[in-house]
Coordinates of C-alpha atoms in Angstrom, one line a residue:
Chain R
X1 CA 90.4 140.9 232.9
X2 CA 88.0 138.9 234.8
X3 CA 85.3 141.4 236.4
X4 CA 84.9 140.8 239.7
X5 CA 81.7 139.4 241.2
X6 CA 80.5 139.1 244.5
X7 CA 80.7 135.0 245.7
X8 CA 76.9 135.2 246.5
X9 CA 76.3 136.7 242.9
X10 CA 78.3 134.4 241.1
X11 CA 76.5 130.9 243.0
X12 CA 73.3 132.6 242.0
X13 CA 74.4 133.0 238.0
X14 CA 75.9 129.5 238.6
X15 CA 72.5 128.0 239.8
X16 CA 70.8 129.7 237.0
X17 CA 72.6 128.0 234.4
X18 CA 72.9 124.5 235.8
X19 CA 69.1 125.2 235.9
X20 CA 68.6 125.9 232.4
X21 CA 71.3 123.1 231.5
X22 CA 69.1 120.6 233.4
X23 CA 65.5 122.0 233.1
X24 CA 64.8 123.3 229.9
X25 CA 66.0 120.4 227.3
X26 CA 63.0 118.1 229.7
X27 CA 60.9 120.7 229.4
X28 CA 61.5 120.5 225.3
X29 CA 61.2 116.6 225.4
X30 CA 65.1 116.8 224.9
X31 CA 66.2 115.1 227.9
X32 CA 67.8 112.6 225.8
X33 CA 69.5 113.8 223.3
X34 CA 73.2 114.2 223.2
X35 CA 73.4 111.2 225.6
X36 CA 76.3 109.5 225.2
X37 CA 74.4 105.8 225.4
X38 CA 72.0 107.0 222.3
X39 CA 72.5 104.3 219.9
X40 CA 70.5 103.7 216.0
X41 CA 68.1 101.2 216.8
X42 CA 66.5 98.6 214.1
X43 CA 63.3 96.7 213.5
X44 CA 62.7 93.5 213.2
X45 CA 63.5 94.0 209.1
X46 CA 67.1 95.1 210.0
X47 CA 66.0 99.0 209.0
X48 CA 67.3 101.9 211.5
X49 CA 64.0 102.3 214.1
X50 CA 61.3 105.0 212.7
X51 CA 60.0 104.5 216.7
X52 CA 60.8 106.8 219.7
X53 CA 64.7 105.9 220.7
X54 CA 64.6 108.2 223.6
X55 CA 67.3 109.9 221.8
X56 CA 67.7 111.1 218.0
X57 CA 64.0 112.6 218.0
X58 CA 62.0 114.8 220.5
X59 CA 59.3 112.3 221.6
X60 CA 56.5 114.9 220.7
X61 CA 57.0 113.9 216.7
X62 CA 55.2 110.5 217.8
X63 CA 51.9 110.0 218.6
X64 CA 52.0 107.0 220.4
X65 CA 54.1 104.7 222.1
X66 CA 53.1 101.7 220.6
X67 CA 55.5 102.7 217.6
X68 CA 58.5 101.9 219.4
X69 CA 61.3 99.4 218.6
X70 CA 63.6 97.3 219.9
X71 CA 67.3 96.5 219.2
X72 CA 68.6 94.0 216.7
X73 CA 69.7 91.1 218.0
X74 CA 67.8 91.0 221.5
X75 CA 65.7 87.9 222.1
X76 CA 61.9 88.0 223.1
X77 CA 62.6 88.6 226.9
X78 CA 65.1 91.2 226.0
X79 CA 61.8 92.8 223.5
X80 CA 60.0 92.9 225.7
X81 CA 61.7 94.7 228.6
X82 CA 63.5 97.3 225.9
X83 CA 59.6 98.1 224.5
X84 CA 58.7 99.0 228.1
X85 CA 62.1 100.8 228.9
X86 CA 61.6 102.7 226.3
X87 CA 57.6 103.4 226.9
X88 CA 58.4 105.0 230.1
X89 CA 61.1 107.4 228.5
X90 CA 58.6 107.7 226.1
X91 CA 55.5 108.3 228.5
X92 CA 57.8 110.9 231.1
X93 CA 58.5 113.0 227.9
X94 CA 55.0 113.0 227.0
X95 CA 54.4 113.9 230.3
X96 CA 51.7 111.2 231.4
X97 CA 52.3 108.5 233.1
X98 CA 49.7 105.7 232.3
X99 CA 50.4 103.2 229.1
X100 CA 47.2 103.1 226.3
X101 CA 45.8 99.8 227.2
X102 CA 46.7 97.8 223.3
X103 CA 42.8 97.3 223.3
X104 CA 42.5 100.9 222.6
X105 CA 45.9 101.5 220.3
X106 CA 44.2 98.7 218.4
X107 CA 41.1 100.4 218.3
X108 CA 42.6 103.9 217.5
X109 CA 45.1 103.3 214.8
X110 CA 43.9 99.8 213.6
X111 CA 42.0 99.4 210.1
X112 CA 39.5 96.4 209.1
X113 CA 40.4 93.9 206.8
X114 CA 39.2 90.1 205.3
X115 CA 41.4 87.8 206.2
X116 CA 40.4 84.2 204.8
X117 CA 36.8 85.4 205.1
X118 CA 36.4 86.7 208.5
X119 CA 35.9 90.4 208.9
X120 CA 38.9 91.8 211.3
X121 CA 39.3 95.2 213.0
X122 CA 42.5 95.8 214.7
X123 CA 45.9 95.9 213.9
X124 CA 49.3 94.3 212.9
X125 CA 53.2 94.8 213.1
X126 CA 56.7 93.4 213.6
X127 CA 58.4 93.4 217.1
X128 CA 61.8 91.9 216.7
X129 CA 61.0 88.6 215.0
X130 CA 57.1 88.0 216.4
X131 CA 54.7 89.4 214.3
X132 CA 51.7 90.6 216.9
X133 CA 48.4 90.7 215.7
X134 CA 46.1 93.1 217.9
X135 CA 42.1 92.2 217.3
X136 CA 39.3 94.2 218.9
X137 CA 36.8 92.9 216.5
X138 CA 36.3 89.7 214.1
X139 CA 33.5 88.0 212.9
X140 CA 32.8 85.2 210.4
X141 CA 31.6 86.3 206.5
X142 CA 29.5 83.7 204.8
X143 CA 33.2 83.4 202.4
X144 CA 34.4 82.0 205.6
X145 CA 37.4 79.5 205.3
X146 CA 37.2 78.7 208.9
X147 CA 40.0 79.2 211.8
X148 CA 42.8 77.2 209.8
X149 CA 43.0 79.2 206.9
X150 CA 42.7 82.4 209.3
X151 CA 45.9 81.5 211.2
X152 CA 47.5 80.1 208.2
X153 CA 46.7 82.9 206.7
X154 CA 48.0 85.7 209.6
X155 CA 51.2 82.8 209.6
X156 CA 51.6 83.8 206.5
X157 CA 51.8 86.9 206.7
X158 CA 54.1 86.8 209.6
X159 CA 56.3 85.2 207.1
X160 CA 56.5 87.4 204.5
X161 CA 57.1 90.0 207.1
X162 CA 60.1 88.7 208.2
X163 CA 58.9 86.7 211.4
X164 CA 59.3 83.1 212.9
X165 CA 56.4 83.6 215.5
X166 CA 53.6 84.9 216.0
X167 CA 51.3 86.3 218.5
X168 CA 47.9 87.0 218.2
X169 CA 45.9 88.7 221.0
X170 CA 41.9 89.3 221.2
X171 CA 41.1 92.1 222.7
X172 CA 37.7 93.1 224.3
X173 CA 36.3 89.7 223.9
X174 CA 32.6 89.2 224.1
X175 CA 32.4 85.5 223.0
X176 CA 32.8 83.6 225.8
X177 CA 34.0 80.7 223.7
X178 CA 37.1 82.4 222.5
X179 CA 38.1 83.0 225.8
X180 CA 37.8 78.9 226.4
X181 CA 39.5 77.9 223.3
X182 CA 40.9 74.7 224.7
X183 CA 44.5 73.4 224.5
X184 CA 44.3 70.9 222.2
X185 CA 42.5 72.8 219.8
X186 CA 45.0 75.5 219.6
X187 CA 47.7 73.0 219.3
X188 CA 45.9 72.0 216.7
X189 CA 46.2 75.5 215.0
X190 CA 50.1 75.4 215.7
X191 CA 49.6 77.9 218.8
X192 CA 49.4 78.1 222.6
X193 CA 46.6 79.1 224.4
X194 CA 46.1 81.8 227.4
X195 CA 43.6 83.6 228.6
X196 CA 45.2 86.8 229.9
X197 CA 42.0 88.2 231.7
X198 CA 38.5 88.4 231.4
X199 CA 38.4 89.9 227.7
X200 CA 41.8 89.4 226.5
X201 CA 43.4 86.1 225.0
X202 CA 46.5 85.2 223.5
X203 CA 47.4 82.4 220.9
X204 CA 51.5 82.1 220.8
X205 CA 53.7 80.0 218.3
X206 CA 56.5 79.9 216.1
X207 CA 55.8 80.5 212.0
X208 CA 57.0 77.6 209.7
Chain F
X1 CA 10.5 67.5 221.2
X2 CA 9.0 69.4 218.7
X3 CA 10.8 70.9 215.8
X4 CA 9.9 74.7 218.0
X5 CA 11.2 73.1 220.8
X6 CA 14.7 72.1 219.5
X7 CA 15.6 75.4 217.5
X8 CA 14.6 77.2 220.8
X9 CA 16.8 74.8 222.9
X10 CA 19.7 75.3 221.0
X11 CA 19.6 78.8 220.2
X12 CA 19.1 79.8 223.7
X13 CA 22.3 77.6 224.3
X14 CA 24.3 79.4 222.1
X15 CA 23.3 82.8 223.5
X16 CA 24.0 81.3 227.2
X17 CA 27.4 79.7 226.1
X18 CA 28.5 82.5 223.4
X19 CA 27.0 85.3 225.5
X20 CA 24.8 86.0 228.9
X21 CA 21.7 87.5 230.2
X22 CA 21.7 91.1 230.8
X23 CA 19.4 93.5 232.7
X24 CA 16.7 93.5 230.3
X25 CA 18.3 91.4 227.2
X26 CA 17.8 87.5 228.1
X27 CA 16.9 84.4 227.1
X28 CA 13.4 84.8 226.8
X29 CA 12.4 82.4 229.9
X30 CA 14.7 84.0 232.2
X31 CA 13.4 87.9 231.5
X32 CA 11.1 88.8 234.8
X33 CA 7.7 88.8 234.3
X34 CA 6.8 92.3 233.7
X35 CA 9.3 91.7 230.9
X36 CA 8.2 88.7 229.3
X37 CA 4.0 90.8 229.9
X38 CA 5.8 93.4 227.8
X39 CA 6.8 91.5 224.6
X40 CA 4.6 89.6 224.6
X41 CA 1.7 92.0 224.3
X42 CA 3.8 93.8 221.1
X43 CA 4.3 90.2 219.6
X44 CA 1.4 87.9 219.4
X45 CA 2.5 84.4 219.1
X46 CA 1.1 81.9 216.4
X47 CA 0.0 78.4 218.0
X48 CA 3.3 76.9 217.0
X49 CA 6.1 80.1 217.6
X50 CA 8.1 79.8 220.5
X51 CA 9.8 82.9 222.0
X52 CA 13.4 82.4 222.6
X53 CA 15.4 85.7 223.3
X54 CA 14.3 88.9 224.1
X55 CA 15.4 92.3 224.9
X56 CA 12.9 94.9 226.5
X57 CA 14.9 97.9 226.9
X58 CA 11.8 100.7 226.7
X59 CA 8.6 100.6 224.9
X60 CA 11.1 102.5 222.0
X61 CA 13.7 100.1 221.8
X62 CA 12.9 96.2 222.2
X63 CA 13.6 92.8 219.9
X64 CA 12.4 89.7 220.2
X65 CA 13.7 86.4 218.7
X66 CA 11.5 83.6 218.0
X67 CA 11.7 80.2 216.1
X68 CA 9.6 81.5 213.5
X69 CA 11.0 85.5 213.1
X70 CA 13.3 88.9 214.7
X71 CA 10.7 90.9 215.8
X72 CA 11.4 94.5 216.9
X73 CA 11.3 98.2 217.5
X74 CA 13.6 101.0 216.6
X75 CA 13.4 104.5 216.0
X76 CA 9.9 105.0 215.8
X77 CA 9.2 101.5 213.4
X78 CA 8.0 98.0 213.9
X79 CA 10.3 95.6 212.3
X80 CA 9.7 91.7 211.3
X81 CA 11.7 89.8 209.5
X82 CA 11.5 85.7 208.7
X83 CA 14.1 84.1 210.2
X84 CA 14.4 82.2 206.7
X85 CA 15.5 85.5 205.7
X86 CA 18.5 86.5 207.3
X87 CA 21.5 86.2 205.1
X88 CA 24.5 87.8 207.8
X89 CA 24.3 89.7 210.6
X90 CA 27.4 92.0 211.2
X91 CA 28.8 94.6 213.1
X92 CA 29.8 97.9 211.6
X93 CA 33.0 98.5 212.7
X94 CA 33.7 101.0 210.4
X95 CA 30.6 102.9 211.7
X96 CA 32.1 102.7 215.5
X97 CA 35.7 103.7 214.3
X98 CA 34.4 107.0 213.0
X99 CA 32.3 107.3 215.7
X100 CA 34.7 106.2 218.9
X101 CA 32.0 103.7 219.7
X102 CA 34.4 100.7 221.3
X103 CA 33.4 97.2 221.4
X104 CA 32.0 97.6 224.9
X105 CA 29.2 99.9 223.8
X106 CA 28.0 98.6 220.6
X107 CA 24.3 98.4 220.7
X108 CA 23.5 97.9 216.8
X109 CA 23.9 95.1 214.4
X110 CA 23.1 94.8 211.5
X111 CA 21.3 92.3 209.5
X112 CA 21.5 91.7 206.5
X113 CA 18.7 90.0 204.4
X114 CA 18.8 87.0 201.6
X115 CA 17.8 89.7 199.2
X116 CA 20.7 92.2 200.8
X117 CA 19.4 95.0 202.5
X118 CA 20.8 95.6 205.9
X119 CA 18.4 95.9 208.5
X120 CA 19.9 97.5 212.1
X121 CA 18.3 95.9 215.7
X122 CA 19.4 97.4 218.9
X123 CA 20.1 95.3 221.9
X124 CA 22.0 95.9 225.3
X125 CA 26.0 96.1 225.1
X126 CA 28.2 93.6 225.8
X127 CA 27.8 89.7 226.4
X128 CA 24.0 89.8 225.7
X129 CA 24.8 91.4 222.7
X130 CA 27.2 88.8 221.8
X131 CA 24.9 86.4 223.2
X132 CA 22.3 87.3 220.2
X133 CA 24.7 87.8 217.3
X134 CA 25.5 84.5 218.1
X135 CA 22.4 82.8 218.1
X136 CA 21.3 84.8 215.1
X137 CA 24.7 83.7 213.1
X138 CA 23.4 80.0 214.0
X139 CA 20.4 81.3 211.7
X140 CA 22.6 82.4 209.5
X141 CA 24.9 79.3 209.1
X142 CA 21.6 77.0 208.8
X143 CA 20.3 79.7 205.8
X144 CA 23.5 79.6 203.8
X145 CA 23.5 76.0 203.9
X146 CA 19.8 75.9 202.6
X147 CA 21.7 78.2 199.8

């Protein structure tokens, strides 16, 4: 026997539970789970995405969005607009709203390292099939091998990981000649050249 | 041009191409008067030294690079230290990891000496301090080649 409830009272229990439907899973960091576009997404290794998907996992068990992934199979275009799809999903369920500038992810979770004798602060990791390398800090060691055997050496790495380019960006830059590397020298090292602003360069190009 | 003359032309290149003046960290000829008054009473010259970069921060916290040494102050003690003796000159970034200190605020190098002890120097943040770890790698570079 269905009780009988006023019309007003039954709207108002109706409203209530669209409300928690709708409210409460966002307020959880849940909004996307369930969803019926939630797919596995892969690294660029081909393993199932340990990053925020915006689905199987609340995005509170990650710390940062710079641990997201992309889909197999997208090129670097499609990368790079999935990364940033994904960071606002990410960013709403955090509930912020501005990105960590990369010079401080780098600086946060990075580690130091020698690499073909220069000191290295920063870090590294596989996006699709680039391999980004994220410095905030390098200097030469007296073992230095100079910049060829550096990028051969990152290039190699990039290799073993997986990768046929590479991307390396300098981040906070104090030395104003690494922000004038010219052309033809980075051609020379296999990689294009660009000054992205003031302290921030970027040397692009495929791994052999 | 004197032997002086040349190592003080080209380091003060280097700190004007790898780095730039500051408020009080320059290239010795471009620091104000008052500034250049100030070093130079803490640092007497010989006949034949040349001052090329200095940094006169507070009568606490100043450095001065010559062609003939690194002159300078910190935390209560006078420092000098031949410029035939510096072996590296580093940044710990260890040291501003655990501390939070980005790249933008570091102040200390350190250098380390042919017999390898590491010696810290403060100077002001950002290019000028790029502008002198530069010009004391150059110093560096010529020293491991005497090696």
């Amino acid at each position: 026997m269905i009780p009988i409830i006023p019309i007003r009272l039954r709207s108002l229990v109706w409203l209530w539970l669209t409300l928690l439907a709708v409210v409460l899973p966002q307020s959880l960091g849940l909004a996307s789970i369930g969803k019926s576009d939630c797919k596995v997404v892969y690294d660029g290794q081909g393993f199932a995405s340990t990053g925020y998907d915006g689905c199987s996992l609340r995005a509170f068990d990650y710390d940062s969005a710079t641990v997201l992934t992309v889909d197999r199979g997208t090129d670097s275009t499609g990368h790079a607009s999935a990364l940033f799809e994904k960071s606002a999903e990410f960013l709403a369920a955090k509930g912020t709203t501005t990105l960590q500038p990369m010079a401080d992810a780098a600086f946060q979770t990075g580690s130091i390292r020698t690499i073909a004798g220069y000191e290295t602060a920063g870090n590294a990791g596989l996006v699709g099939n680039t391999y980004n390398v994220n410095l905030w800090g390098m200097y030469a060691t007296d073992a230095s091998q100079g910049p060829f055997a550096f990028v051969n050496a990152l290039k190699a790495e990039a290799s073993a990981a997986g990768a046929n380019q590479i991307s390396i960006a300098g981040l906070k830059v104090l030395n104003t000649d690494l922000l004038n590397i010219s052309p033809k020298f980075a051609e020379r090292l296999g990689l294009e050249f660009r000054q992205i602003s003031s302290e921030t360069i970027l040397l692009q190009g495929e791994v052999h | 041009m004197n032997d002086a003359e040349k190592l003080k032309s080209t380091l003060s290149a280097v700190f004007r191409r790898k780095g730039a003046n500051g408020r009080y960290t320059r290239v010795f000829d471009d620091l104000d008067s008052r500034q250049q008054h100030s070093l130079s009473e803490k640092v007497r010259l010989n006949p034949d030294e040349l001052a090329v970069i200095g940094s006169a921060e507070s009568d606490e916290t100043w450095f001065l690079l010559t062609t003939q040494r690194i002159v300078w102050h910190l935390r209560g003690r006078d420092e000098t230290l031949s410029i035939q003796d510096v072996y590296h000159v580093k940044a710990d970034f260890r040291k501003m990891m655990a501390t939070g200190t980005n790249k933008g605020e570091l102040r200390e190098l350190q250098i380390e000496t042919l017999n390898h002890s590491n010696l810290p120097v403060e100077v002001e943040a950002g290019a000028p301090l790029a502008g002198v770890w530069n010009a004391l790698l150059n110093l560096t570079a010529r020293n491991w080649q005497k090696k």
